[in-house]
DNA sequence: ATAGGCGCCTGCTGGC
DNA sequence: TGCCAGCAGGCGCCTA
């Protein structure tokens, strides 16, 4: 579900609500998430204070005192938000953190449970974890030369390249399609076939669509909510994603949908011939 | 070395 | 109404 803009919105919402506060108590549901919760973490987390809330790619990092870091991924349907402690919870809510006196709670809710929460003992362990996964740079840190190298390093479609978290961190299915539309490049084009000026246009388009989506507080297609439980509005601004058969907002031709890189892929056959 | 398929899960929609 | 297929903001593993 959530890509970089959605995760960034959650982080920005959580930051003022969490920094400086303590996990007075916590409760963990029985259903397992993608990465197994270790029972020993309960005792380690209890009483910890939140020092910082950060994002790296689609990962959320809660930095705690005593160097602990809770690393959360929202998967497809994950939600991470603060609500009054007496708010009703359903069977899909898996983690409950009482903040200070428990008048408010940080909760992790995830219908499909592709999400995860993992406790690391230090920031260097977190770094090693990202290193091991080969997590690429944040989109705004992608340099022209690096980008060119990555496009040329393998013979695969632009869509597959954009979805590869090792190339650039944070882009998912929605914003890959949106960036390709903005750059006016077909998703099936091979990275090895891009002229330098096309590559540069795509690099910039990724940043543009992500920044716009952050301003709109993310795209709520189905399940996504921000750090307070509210929907974003970027779904109203999408140019191609989820619009198969509808007229292209630029030229009026019907938006097409194909299967590419294992994912549903939307594009305008007329605009994206680059 | 890449694409494609599957698995992990649950819920929703559309067709018959 | 019921059933079944197909779909979904992710990602890791396997095979050819």
PDB file of C-alpha atoms (C1' of nucleotides) in Angstrom:
ATOM      1  CA  UNK A   1       0.000   0.000   0.000  1.00  0.00           C
ATOM      2  CA  UNK A   2       2.165   2.786   1.183  1.00  0.00           C
ATOM      3  CA  UNK A   3       5.021   4.147  -0.846  1.00  0.00           C
ATOM      4  CA  UNK A   4       7.440   6.915   0.062  1.00  0.00           C
ATOM      5  CA  UNK A   5       4.882   9.780   0.174  1.00  0.00           C
ATOM      6  CA  UNK A   6       2.502   7.822   2.389  1.00  0.00           C
ATOM      7  CA  UNK A   7       5.291   6.722   4.718  1.00  0.00           C
ATOM      8  CA  UNK A   8       6.690  10.265   4.842  1.00  0.00           C
ATOM      9  CA  UNK A   9       3.250  11.609   5.761  1.00  0.00           C
ATOM     10  CA  UNK A  10       2.915   9.063   8.558  1.00  0.00           C
ATOM     11  CA  UNK A  11       6.378   9.981   9.855  1.00  0.00           C
ATOM     12  CA  UNK A  12       5.605  13.708   9.819  1.00  0.00           C
ATOM     13  CA  UNK A  13       2.360  13.082  11.714  1.00  0.00           C
ATOM     14  CA  UNK A  14       3.946  10.766  14.255  1.00  0.00           C
ATOM     15  CA  UNK A  15       6.981  12.927  14.975  1.00  0.00           C
ATOM     16  CA  UNK A  16       5.299  15.645  17.091  1.00  0.00           C
ATOM     17  CA  UNK A  17       3.040  13.074  18.720  1.00  0.00           C
ATOM     18  CA  UNK A  18       5.817  10.701  19.748  1.00  0.00           C
ATOM     19  CA  UNK A  19       9.085  12.534  20.295  1.00  0.00           C
ATOM     20  CA  UNK A  20       9.735  12.945  24.007  1.00  0.00           C
ATOM     21  CA  UNK A  21       7.067  10.491  25.037  1.00  0.00           C
ATOM     22  CA  UNK A  22       7.537   7.092  26.667  1.00  0.00           C
ATOM     23  CA  UNK A  23       6.093   3.674  26.004  1.00  0.00           C
ATOM     24  CA  UNK A  24       4.485   3.212  29.414  1.00  0.00           C
ATOM     25  CA  UNK A  25       3.254  -0.202  28.399  1.00  0.00           C
ATOM     26  CA  UNK A  26       2.628  -2.210  25.263  1.00  0.00           C
ATOM     27  CA  UNK A  27       0.556  -5.089  24.027  1.00  0.00           C
ATOM     28  CA  UNK A  28       1.238  -7.385  21.098  1.00  0.00           C
ATOM     29  CA  UNK A  29      -1.459  -9.359  19.269  1.00  0.00           C
ATOM     30  CA  UNK A  30      -1.167 -13.080  18.648  1.00  0.00           C
ATOM     31  CA  UNK A  31      -1.198 -13.061  14.852  1.00  0.00           C
ATOM     32  CA  UNK A  32       2.225 -13.077  13.319  1.00  0.00           C
ATOM     33  CA  UNK A  33       3.517 -10.312  11.094  1.00  0.00           C
ATOM     34  CA  UNK A  34       5.998 -10.769   8.279  1.00  0.00           C
ATOM     35  CA  UNK A  35       9.027 -10.682  10.568  1.00  0.00           C
ATOM     36  CA  UNK A  36       8.482 -12.490  13.814  1.00  0.00           C
ATOM     37  CA  UNK A  37       8.066 -10.427  16.972  1.00  0.00           C
ATOM     38  CA  UNK A  38      10.489 -11.542  19.705  1.00  0.00           C
ATOM     39  CA  UNK A  39       8.850 -11.761  23.149  1.00  0.00           C
ATOM     40  CA  UNK A  40      12.016 -10.323  24.723  1.00  0.00           C
ATOM     41  CA  UNK A  41      11.327  -7.034  22.931  1.00  0.00           C
ATOM     42  CA  UNK A  42       8.351  -6.288  25.168  1.00  0.00           C
ATOM     43  CA  UNK A  43      10.532  -5.863  28.243  1.00  0.00           C
ATOM     44  CA  UNK A  44      13.153  -3.921  26.285  1.00  0.00           C
ATOM     45  CA  UNK A  45      10.569  -1.481  24.928  1.00  0.00           C
ATOM     46  CA  UNK A  46       8.672  -0.847  28.122  1.00  0.00           C
ATOM     47  CA  UNK A  47       9.578   2.537  29.594  1.00  0.00           C
ATOM     48  CA  UNK A  48      11.618   3.653  26.573  1.00  0.00           C
ATOM     49  CA  UNK A  49      11.456   7.235  25.394  1.00  0.00           C
ATOM     50  CA  UNK A  50      11.118   8.192  21.725  1.00  0.00           C
ATOM     51  CA  UNK A  51      14.027  10.406  20.657  1.00  0.00           C
ATOM     52  CA  UNK A  52      13.347  10.685  16.930  1.00  0.00           C
ATOM     53  CA  UNK A  53      11.044   9.475  14.159  1.00  0.00           C
ATOM     54  CA  UNK A  54      12.632   9.027  10.753  1.00  0.00           C
ATOM     55  CA  UNK A  55      12.009   7.480   7.345  1.00  0.00           C
ATOM     56  CA  UNK A  56      14.327   5.577   5.042  1.00  0.00           C
ATOM     57  CA  UNK A  57      12.722   4.459   1.791  1.00  0.00           C
ATOM     58  CA  UNK A  58       9.464   2.828   2.855  1.00  0.00           C
ATOM     59  CA  UNK A  59      10.784   2.073   6.347  1.00  0.00           C
ATOM     60  CA  UNK A  60       9.810   3.947   9.514  1.00  0.00           C
ATOM     61  CA  UNK A  61      12.412   4.254  12.256  1.00  0.00           C
ATOM     62  CA  UNK A  62      11.533   5.049  15.866  1.00  0.00           C
ATOM     63  CA  UNK A  63      14.800   5.896  17.605  1.00  0.00           C
ATOM     64  CA  UNK A  64      14.561   5.262  21.343  1.00  0.00           C
ATOM     65  CA  UNK A  65      16.744   5.945  24.345  1.00  0.00           C
ATOM     66  CA  UNK A  66      19.329   3.258  25.196  1.00  0.00           C
ATOM     67  CA  UNK A  67      20.085   3.207  21.428  1.00  0.00           C
ATOM     68  CA  UNK A  68      17.189   0.910  20.542  1.00  0.00           C
ATOM     69  CA  UNK A  69      15.478   1.456  17.176  1.00  0.00           C
ATOM     70  CA  UNK A  70      12.072   0.086  16.247  1.00  0.00           C
ATOM     71  CA  UNK A  71      11.917  -0.392  12.472  1.00  0.00           C
ATOM     72  CA  UNK A  72       8.471  -0.657  10.904  1.00  0.00           C
ATOM     73  CA  UNK A  73       7.367  -1.520   7.372  1.00  0.00           C
ATOM     74  CA  UNK A  74       3.729  -1.033   6.378  1.00  0.00           C
ATOM     75  CA  UNK A  75       3.639  -3.693   3.670  1.00  0.00           C
ATOM     76  CA  UNK A  76       0.475  -3.391   1.587  1.00  0.00           C
ATOM     77  CA  UNK A  77      -2.138  -2.513   4.194  1.00  0.00           C
ATOM     78  CA  UNK A  78      -0.204  -1.349   7.241  1.00  0.00           C
ATOM     79  CA  UNK A  79      -1.350   1.642   9.306  1.00  0.00           C
ATOM     80  CA  UNK A  80       0.669   3.289  12.077  1.00  0.00           C
ATOM     81  CA  UNK A  81      -1.159   5.999  13.974  1.00  0.00           C
ATOM     82  CA  UNK A  82      -1.842   7.670  17.333  1.00  0.00           C
ATOM     83  CA  UNK A  83      -5.355   7.676  18.777  1.00  0.00           C
ATOM     84  CA  UNK A  84      -6.981   8.254  22.179  1.00  0.00           C
ATOM     85  CA  UNK A  85      -6.366   5.180  24.306  1.00  0.00           C
ATOM     86  CA  UNK A  86     -10.030   4.303  24.592  1.00  0.00           C
ATOM     87  CA  UNK A  87     -10.568   4.141  20.800  1.00  0.00           C
ATOM     88  CA  UNK A  88     -12.082   0.802  19.753  1.00  0.00           C
ATOM     89  CA  UNK A  89      -9.648  -1.589  18.058  1.00  0.00           C
ATOM     90  CA  UNK A  90     -10.499  -4.413  15.666  1.00  0.00           C
ATOM     91  CA  UNK A  91      -8.873  -7.789  15.049  1.00  0.00           C
ATOM     92  CA  UNK A  92      -6.428  -6.274  12.581  1.00  0.00           C
ATOM     93  CA  UNK A  93      -4.691  -4.132  15.183  1.00  0.00           C
ATOM     94  CA  UNK A  94      -1.532  -5.977  16.208  1.00  0.00           C
ATOM     95  CA  UNK A  95       0.577  -3.574  18.286  1.00  0.00           C
ATOM     96  CA  UNK A  96      -0.513  -1.159  21.018  1.00  0.00           C
ATOM     97  CA  UNK A  97       1.909   1.249  22.701  1.00  0.00           C
ATOM     98  CA  UNK A  98       0.548   3.223  25.666  1.00  0.00           C
ATOM     99  CA  UNK A  99       2.030   6.710  25.555  1.00  0.00           C
ATOM    100  CA  UNK A 100       2.840   8.089  29.012  1.00  0.00           C
ATOM    101  CA  UNK A 101      -0.327   7.600  31.042  1.00  0.00           C
ATOM    102  CA  UNK A 102      -2.107   5.706  28.296  1.00  0.00           C
ATOM    103  CA  UNK A 103      -4.473   8.519  27.417  1.00  0.00           C
ATOM    104  CA  UNK A 104      -3.099   8.076  23.901  1.00  0.00           C
ATOM    105  CA  UNK A 105      -1.911   4.991  22.054  1.00  0.00           C
ATOM    106  CA  UNK A 106       0.374   4.367  19.129  1.00  0.00           C
ATOM    107  CA  UNK A 107      -1.127   1.493  17.151  1.00  0.00           C
ATOM    108  CA  UNK A 108      -0.039  -0.721  14.280  1.00  0.00           C
ATOM    109  CA  UNK A 109      -2.924  -2.085  12.229  1.00  0.00           C
ATOM    110  CA  UNK A 110      -2.405  -4.292   9.186  1.00  0.00           C
ATOM    111  CA  UNK A 111      -5.165  -6.292   7.501  1.00  0.00           C
ATOM    112  CA  UNK A 112      -3.004  -8.490   5.280  1.00  0.00           C
ATOM    113  CA  UNK A 113      -0.029  -8.628   7.656  1.00  0.00           C
ATOM    114  CA  UNK A 114       2.625  -8.161   5.010  1.00  0.00           C
ATOM    115  CA  UNK A 115       4.010  -5.443   7.259  1.00  0.00           C
ATOM    116  CA  UNK A 116       6.548  -5.866  10.026  1.00  0.00           C
ATOM    117  CA  UNK A 117       8.026  -4.383  13.174  1.00  0.00           C
ATOM    118  CA  UNK A 118      11.541  -5.263  14.269  1.00  0.00           C
ATOM    119  CA  UNK A 119      13.622  -4.053  17.193  1.00  0.00           C
ATOM    120  CA  UNK A 120      17.299  -3.330  16.630  1.00  0.00           C
ATOM    121  CA  UNK A 121      19.818  -2.854  19.443  1.00  0.00           C
ATOM    122  CA  UNK A 122      21.637   0.079  17.849  1.00  0.00           C
ATOM    123  CA  UNK A 123      21.646   2.363  14.851  1.00  0.00           C
ATOM    124  CA  UNK A 124      24.627   0.503  13.434  1.00  0.00           C
ATOM    125  CA  UNK A 125      22.534  -2.671  13.410  1.00  0.00           C
ATOM    126  CA  UNK A 126      19.882  -0.783  11.473  1.00  0.00           C
ATOM    127  CA  UNK A 127      22.499   0.474   9.043  1.00  0.00           C
ATOM    128  CA  UNK A 128      23.761  -3.072   8.573  1.00  0.00           C
ATOM    129  CA  UNK A 129      20.221  -4.260   7.927  1.00  0.00           C
ATOM    130  CA  UNK A 130      19.695  -1.713   5.147  1.00  0.00           C
ATOM    131  CA  UNK A 131      23.177  -2.374   3.824  1.00  0.00           C
ATOM    132  CA  UNK A 132      22.483  -6.069   3.600  1.00  0.00           C
ATOM    133  CA  UNK A 133      19.289  -5.434   1.662  1.00  0.00           C
ATOM    134  CA  UNK A 134      21.201  -3.107  -0.652  1.00  0.00           C
ATOM    135  CA  UNK A 135      18.704  -0.303  -0.074  1.00  0.00           C
ATOM    136  CA  UNK A 136      19.342   2.456  -2.607  1.00  0.00           C
ATOM    137  CA  UNK A 137      19.519   6.229  -2.103  1.00  0.00           C
ATOM    138  CA  UNK A 138      16.562   8.472  -1.345  1.00  0.00           C
ATOM    139  CA  UNK A 139      15.139   9.834  -4.631  1.00  0.00           C
ATOM    140  CA  UNK A 140      16.453  13.367  -4.052  1.00  0.00           C
ATOM    141  CA  UNK A 141      19.955  11.968  -3.488  1.00  0.00           C
ATOM    142  CA  UNK A 142      20.077  10.128  -6.799  1.00  0.00           C
ATOM    143  CA  UNK A 143      22.844  11.666  -8.849  1.00  0.00           C
ATOM    144  CA  UNK A 144      22.824  11.882 -12.614  1.00  0.00           C
ATOM    145  CA  UNK A 145      25.900   9.724 -13.106  1.00  0.00           C
ATOM    146  CA  UNK A 146      24.713   7.063 -10.667  1.00  0.00           C
ATOM    147  CA  UNK A 147      21.288   7.014 -12.333  1.00  0.00           C
ATOM    148  CA  UNK A 148      22.783   6.552 -15.776  1.00  0.00           C
ATOM    149  CA  UNK A 149      24.938   3.702 -14.497  1.00  0.00           C
ATOM    150  CA  UNK A 150      21.980   1.935 -12.948  1.00  0.00           C
ATOM    151  CA  UNK A 151      19.875   2.304 -16.075  1.00  0.00           C
ATOM    152  CA  UNK A 152      22.632   0.830 -18.176  1.00  0.00           C
ATOM    153  CA  UNK A 153      23.751  -1.871 -15.761  1.00  0.00           C
ATOM    154  CA  UNK A 154      20.977  -4.312 -16.661  1.00  0.00           C
ATOM    155  CA  UNK A 155      18.697  -5.001 -19.573  1.00  0.00           C
ATOM    156  CA  UNK A 156      15.273  -4.550 -18.047  1.00  0.00           C
ATOM    157  CA  UNK A 157      12.220  -2.343 -18.287  1.00  0.00           C
ATOM    158  CA  UNK A 158      11.998   1.126 -16.774  1.00  0.00           C
ATOM    159  CA  UNK A 159       9.109  -0.096 -14.652  1.00  0.00           C
ATOM    160  CA  UNK A 160      11.210  -2.888 -13.151  1.00  0.00           C
ATOM    161  CA  UNK A 161      14.079  -0.479 -12.505  1.00  0.00           C
ATOM    162  CA  UNK A 162      11.866   2.024 -10.703  1.00  0.00           C
ATOM    163  CA  UNK A 163      10.382  -0.698  -8.509  1.00  0.00           C
ATOM    164  CA  UNK A 164      13.825  -1.984  -7.504  1.00  0.00           C
ATOM    165  CA  UNK A 165      14.489  -0.623  -3.999  1.00  0.00           C
ATOM    166  CA  UNK A 166      18.224  -1.147  -4.531  1.00  0.00           C
ATOM    167  CA  UNK A 167      18.255   1.418  -7.332  1.00  0.00           C
ATOM    168  CA  UNK A 168      16.171   4.083  -5.614  1.00  0.00           C
ATOM    169  CA  UNK A 169      14.383   3.726  -2.290  1.00  0.00           C
ATOM    170  CA  UNK A 170      10.689   4.417  -1.842  1.00  0.00           C
ATOM    171  CA  UNK A 171       9.094   4.154  -5.295  1.00  0.00           C
ATOM    172  CA  UNK A 172       6.252   1.626  -5.608  1.00  0.00           C
ATOM    173  CA  UNK A 173       3.616   0.717  -8.158  1.00  0.00           C
ATOM    174  CA  UNK A 174       1.605   3.950  -8.123  1.00  0.00           C
ATOM    175  CA  UNK A 175       4.486   6.403  -8.371  1.00  0.00           C
ATOM    176  CA  UNK A 176       6.470   4.307 -10.839  1.00  0.00           C
ATOM    177  CA  UNK A 177       3.548   4.610 -13.263  1.00  0.00           C
ATOM    178  CA  UNK A 178       3.032   8.298 -12.455  1.00  0.00           C
ATOM    179  CA  UNK A 179       6.734   9.140 -12.914  1.00  0.00           C
ATOM    180  CA  UNK A 180       6.836   7.377 -16.289  1.00  0.00           C
ATOM    181  CA  UNK A 181       3.779   9.330 -17.406  1.00  0.00           C
ATOM    182  CA  UNK A 182       5.328  12.609 -16.270  1.00  0.00           C
ATOM    183  CA  UNK A 183       8.558  11.766 -18.104  1.00  0.00           C
ATOM    184  CA  UNK A 184       6.495  10.657 -21.132  1.00  0.00           C
ATOM    185  CA  UNK A 185       8.323   7.347 -21.321  1.00  0.00           C
ATOM    186  CA  UNK A 186       6.732   3.940 -21.949  1.00  0.00           C
ATOM    187  CA  UNK A 187       7.058   1.568 -18.969  1.00  0.00           C
ATOM    188  CA  UNK A 188       8.276  -1.225 -21.252  1.00  0.00           C
ATOM    189  CA  UNK A 189      11.295   0.742 -22.548  1.00  0.00           C
ATOM    190  CA  UNK A 190      14.623  -0.737 -21.533  1.00  0.00           C
ATOM    191  CA  UNK A 191      16.894   1.340 -19.343  1.00  0.00           C
ATOM    192  CA  UNK A 192      19.719   0.527 -21.711  1.00  0.00           C
ATOM    193  CA  UNK A 193      17.831   2.243 -24.533  1.00  0.00           C
ATOM    194  CA  UNK A 194      17.429   5.626 -22.832  1.00  0.00           C
ATOM    195  CA  UNK A 195      19.191   8.677 -24.195  1.00  0.00           C
ATOM    196  CA  UNK A 196      20.862  10.792 -21.494  1.00  0.00           C
ATOM    197  CA  UNK A 197      18.238  13.517 -21.732  1.00  0.00           C
ATOM    198  CA  UNK A 198      15.436  10.958 -21.298  1.00  0.00           C
ATOM    199  CA  UNK A 199      17.180   9.438 -18.305  1.00  0.00           C
ATOM    200  CA  UNK A 200      17.487  12.868 -16.743  1.00  0.00           C
ATOM    201  CA  UNK A 201      13.831  13.623 -17.364  1.00  0.00           C
ATOM    202  CA  UNK A 202      12.837  10.402 -15.629  1.00  0.00           C
ATOM    203  CA  UNK A 203      15.126  11.066 -12.667  1.00  0.00           C
ATOM    204  CA  UNK A 204      13.479  14.455 -12.171  1.00  0.00           C
ATOM    205  CA  UNK A 205       9.973  13.102 -12.759  1.00  0.00           C
ATOM    206  CA  UNK A 206      10.381  10.652  -9.871  1.00  0.00           C
ATOM    207  CA  UNK A 207      11.202  13.514  -7.509  1.00  0.00           C
ATOM    208  CA  UNK A 208       8.378  15.652  -8.874  1.00  0.00           C
ATOM    209  CA  UNK A 209       5.617  13.070  -8.453  1.00  0.00           C
ATOM    210  CA  UNK A 210       6.801  12.083  -4.985  1.00  0.00           C
ATOM    211  CA  UNK A 211       7.025  15.673  -3.753  1.00  0.00           C
ATOM    212  CA  UNK A 212       3.572  16.470  -5.106  1.00  0.00           C
ATOM    213  CA  UNK A 213       2.145  13.388  -3.401  1.00  0.00           C
ATOM    214  CA  UNK A 214       3.709  14.377  -0.074  1.00  0.00           C
ATOM    215  CA  UNK A 215       2.046  17.791  -0.329  1.00  0.00           C
ATOM    216  CA  UNK A 216      -1.254  15.958  -0.901  1.00  0.00           C
ATOM    217  CA  UNK A 217      -0.531  13.735   2.129  1.00  0.00           C
ATOM    218  CA  UNK A 218      -0.379  10.546   0.089  1.00  0.00           C
ATOM    219  CA  UNK A 219      -2.756   8.537  -2.088  1.00  0.00           C
ATOM    220  CA  UNK A 220      -5.593   6.703  -0.332  1.00  0.00           C
ATOM    221  CA  UNK A 221      -6.724   4.118  -2.869  1.00  0.00           C
ATOM    222  CA  UNK A 222      -7.937   1.582  -0.332  1.00  0.00           C
ATOM    223  CA  UNK A 223      -6.472   1.282   3.114  1.00  0.00           C
ATOM    224  CA  UNK A 224      -3.902   3.993   3.509  1.00  0.00           C
ATOM    225  CA  UNK A 225      -4.336   6.442   6.383  1.00  0.00           C
ATOM    226  CA  UNK A 226      -1.899   8.979   7.826  1.00  0.00           C
ATOM    227  CA  UNK A 227      -0.454   9.078  11.343  1.00  0.00           C
ATOM    228  CA  UNK A 228      -3.760  10.252  12.760  1.00  0.00           C
ATOM    229  CA  UNK A 229      -6.003   7.814  10.904  1.00  0.00           C
ATOM    230  CA  UNK A 230      -7.116  10.192   8.105  1.00  0.00           C
ATOM    231  CA  UNK A 231      -6.980   9.646   4.344  1.00  0.00           C
ATOM    232  CA  UNK A 232      -4.718  11.498   1.922  1.00  0.00           C
ATOM    233  CA  UNK A 233      -5.926  13.243  -1.220  1.00  0.00           C
ATOM    234  CA  UNK A 234      -3.328  12.484  -3.891  1.00  0.00           C
ATOM    235  CA  UNK A 235      -5.560   9.785  -5.419  1.00  0.00           C
ATOM    236  CA  UNK A 236      -7.490  12.673  -6.980  1.00  0.00           C
ATOM    237  CA  UNK A 237      -4.331  13.910  -8.706  1.00  0.00           C
ATOM    238  CA  UNK A 238      -3.178  10.635 -10.256  1.00  0.00           C
ATOM    239  CA  UNK A 239      -2.708  10.834 -14.015  1.00  0.00           C
ATOM    240  CA  UNK A 240      -2.709   7.148 -14.960  1.00  0.00           C
ATOM    241  CA  UNK A 241      -2.671   4.818 -11.957  1.00  0.00           C
ATOM    242  CA  UNK A 242      -6.050   3.126 -11.498  1.00  0.00           C
ATOM    243  CA  UNK A 243      -7.479   4.924 -14.543  1.00  0.00           C
ATOM    244  CA  UNK A 244      -7.593   2.144 -17.161  1.00  0.00           C
ATOM    245  CA  UNK A 245     -10.013   3.040 -19.953  1.00  0.00           C
ATOM    246  CA  UNK A 246     -10.494   6.568 -18.682  1.00  0.00           C
ATOM    247  CA  UNK A 247      -9.320   9.481 -20.837  1.00  0.00           C
ATOM    248  CA  UNK A 248      -5.733  10.602 -20.424  1.00  0.00           C
ATOM    249  CA  UNK A 249      -5.766  13.942 -18.607  1.00  0.00           C
ATOM    250  CA  UNK A 250      -3.285  15.270 -21.133  1.00  0.00           C
ATOM    251  CA  UNK A 251      -4.478  14.003 -24.537  1.00  0.00           C
ATOM    252  CA  UNK A 252      -7.817  12.279 -23.944  1.00  0.00           C
ATOM    253  CA  UNK A 253      -6.765   8.860 -25.261  1.00  0.00           C
ATOM    254  CA  UNK A 254      -7.868   5.942 -23.074  1.00  0.00           C
ATOM    255  CA  UNK A 255      -5.363   4.949 -20.389  1.00  0.00           C
ATOM    256  CA  UNK A 256      -4.026   1.423 -20.951  1.00  0.00           C
ATOM    257  CA  UNK A 257      -3.180  -1.258 -18.430  1.00  0.00           C
ATOM    258  CA  UNK A 258      -0.737  -4.115 -18.913  1.00  0.00           C
ATOM    259  CA  UNK A 259       1.032  -6.635 -16.700  1.00  0.00           C
ATOM    260  CA  UNK A 260       4.711  -5.729 -16.347  1.00  0.00           C
ATOM    261  CA  UNK A 261       7.366  -6.692 -13.819  1.00  0.00           C
ATOM    262  CA  UNK A 262       4.654  -8.709 -12.131  1.00  0.00           C
ATOM    263  CA  UNK A 263       2.578  -5.626 -11.472  1.00  0.00           C
ATOM    264  CA  UNK A 264      -0.422  -3.909 -12.941  1.00  0.00           C
ATOM    265  CA  UNK A 265       0.985  -1.076 -15.044  1.00  0.00           C
ATOM    266  CA  UNK A 266      -0.911   1.984 -16.289  1.00  0.00           C
ATOM    267  CA  UNK A 267       0.161   4.350 -19.066  1.00  0.00           C
ATOM    268  CA  UNK A 268      -1.061   6.521 -21.898  1.00  0.00           C
ATOM    269  CA  UNK A 269      -0.174   4.791 -25.215  1.00  0.00           C
ATOM    270  CA  UNK A 270      -0.372   8.127 -26.978  1.00  0.00           C
ATOM    271  CA  UNK A 271       1.654  10.366 -24.626  1.00  0.00           C
ATOM    272  CA  UNK A 272       4.221   7.787 -23.580  1.00  0.00           C
ATOM    273  CA  UNK A 273       5.915   6.851 -26.813  1.00  0.00           C
ATOM    274  CA  UNK A 274       9.183   8.651 -25.953  1.00  0.00           C
TER     275      UNK A 274
ATOM    276  C1'  DA B   1      20.756 -12.141 -14.724  1.00  0.00           C
ATOM    277  C1'  DT B   2      16.103 -11.198 -15.603  1.00  0.00           C
ATOM    278  C1'  DA B   3      11.278 -12.264 -16.006  1.00  0.00           C
ATOM    279  C1'  DG B   4       7.678 -14.676 -14.325  1.00  0.00           C
ATOM    280  C1'  DG B   5       5.298 -17.338 -11.019  1.00  0.00           C
ATOM    281  C1'  DC B   6       4.157 -18.268  -6.374  1.00  0.00           C
ATOM    282  C1'  DG B   7       3.492 -17.484  -1.488  1.00  0.00           C
ATOM    283  C1'  DC B   8       2.502 -14.721   2.331  1.00  0.00           C
ATOM    284  C1'  DC B   9      -2.707 -12.723   4.017  1.00  0.00           C
ATOM    285  C1'  DT B  10      -7.498 -10.530   3.956  1.00  0.00           C
ATOM    286  C1'  DG B  11     -11.147  -8.151   1.801  1.00  0.00           C
ATOM    287  C1'  DC B  12     -13.706  -6.339  -1.979  1.00  0.00           C
ATOM    288  C1'  DT B  13     -15.899  -6.376  -6.574  1.00  0.00           C
ATOM    289  C1'  DG B  14     -17.941  -8.198 -10.595  1.00  0.00           C
ATOM    290  C1'  DG B  15     -19.844 -11.905 -13.265  1.00  0.00           C
ATOM    291  C1'  DC B  16     -22.762 -15.820 -13.582  1.00  0.00           C
TER     292       DC B  16
ATOM    293  C1'  DT C   1     -28.225 -14.883  -2.525  1.00  0.00           C
ATOM    294  C1'  DG C   2     -24.069 -17.716  -3.297  1.00  0.00           C
ATOM    295  C1'  DC C   3     -19.924 -18.942  -5.278  1.00  0.00           C
ATOM    296  C1'  DC C   4     -15.685 -18.147  -7.670  1.00  0.00           C
ATOM    297  C1'  DA C   5     -12.235 -15.600 -10.014  1.00  0.00           C
ATOM    298  C1'  DG C   6      -9.506 -11.752 -10.031  1.00  0.00           C
ATOM    299  C1'  DC C   7      -7.731  -7.801  -8.007  1.00  0.00           C
ATOM    300  C1'  DA C   8      -4.934  -4.944  -4.446  1.00  0.00           C
ATOM    301  C1'  DG C   9       0.381   1.165  -2.466  1.00  0.00           C
ATOM    302  C1'  DG C  10       5.171  -5.080  -0.962  1.00  0.00           C
ATOM    303  C1'  DC C  11       8.628  -8.210  -1.044  1.00  0.00           C
ATOM    304  C1'  DG C  12      11.335 -12.513  -0.941  1.00  0.00           C
ATOM    305  C1'  DC C  13      12.147 -16.955  -3.016  1.00  0.00           C
ATOM    306  C1'  DC C  14      12.315 -20.162  -6.820  1.00  0.00           C
ATOM    307  C1'  DT C  15      12.901 -21.635 -11.627  1.00  0.00           C
ATOM    308  C1'  DA C  16      14.073 -21.343 -16.512  1.00  0.00           C
TER     309       DA C  16
END
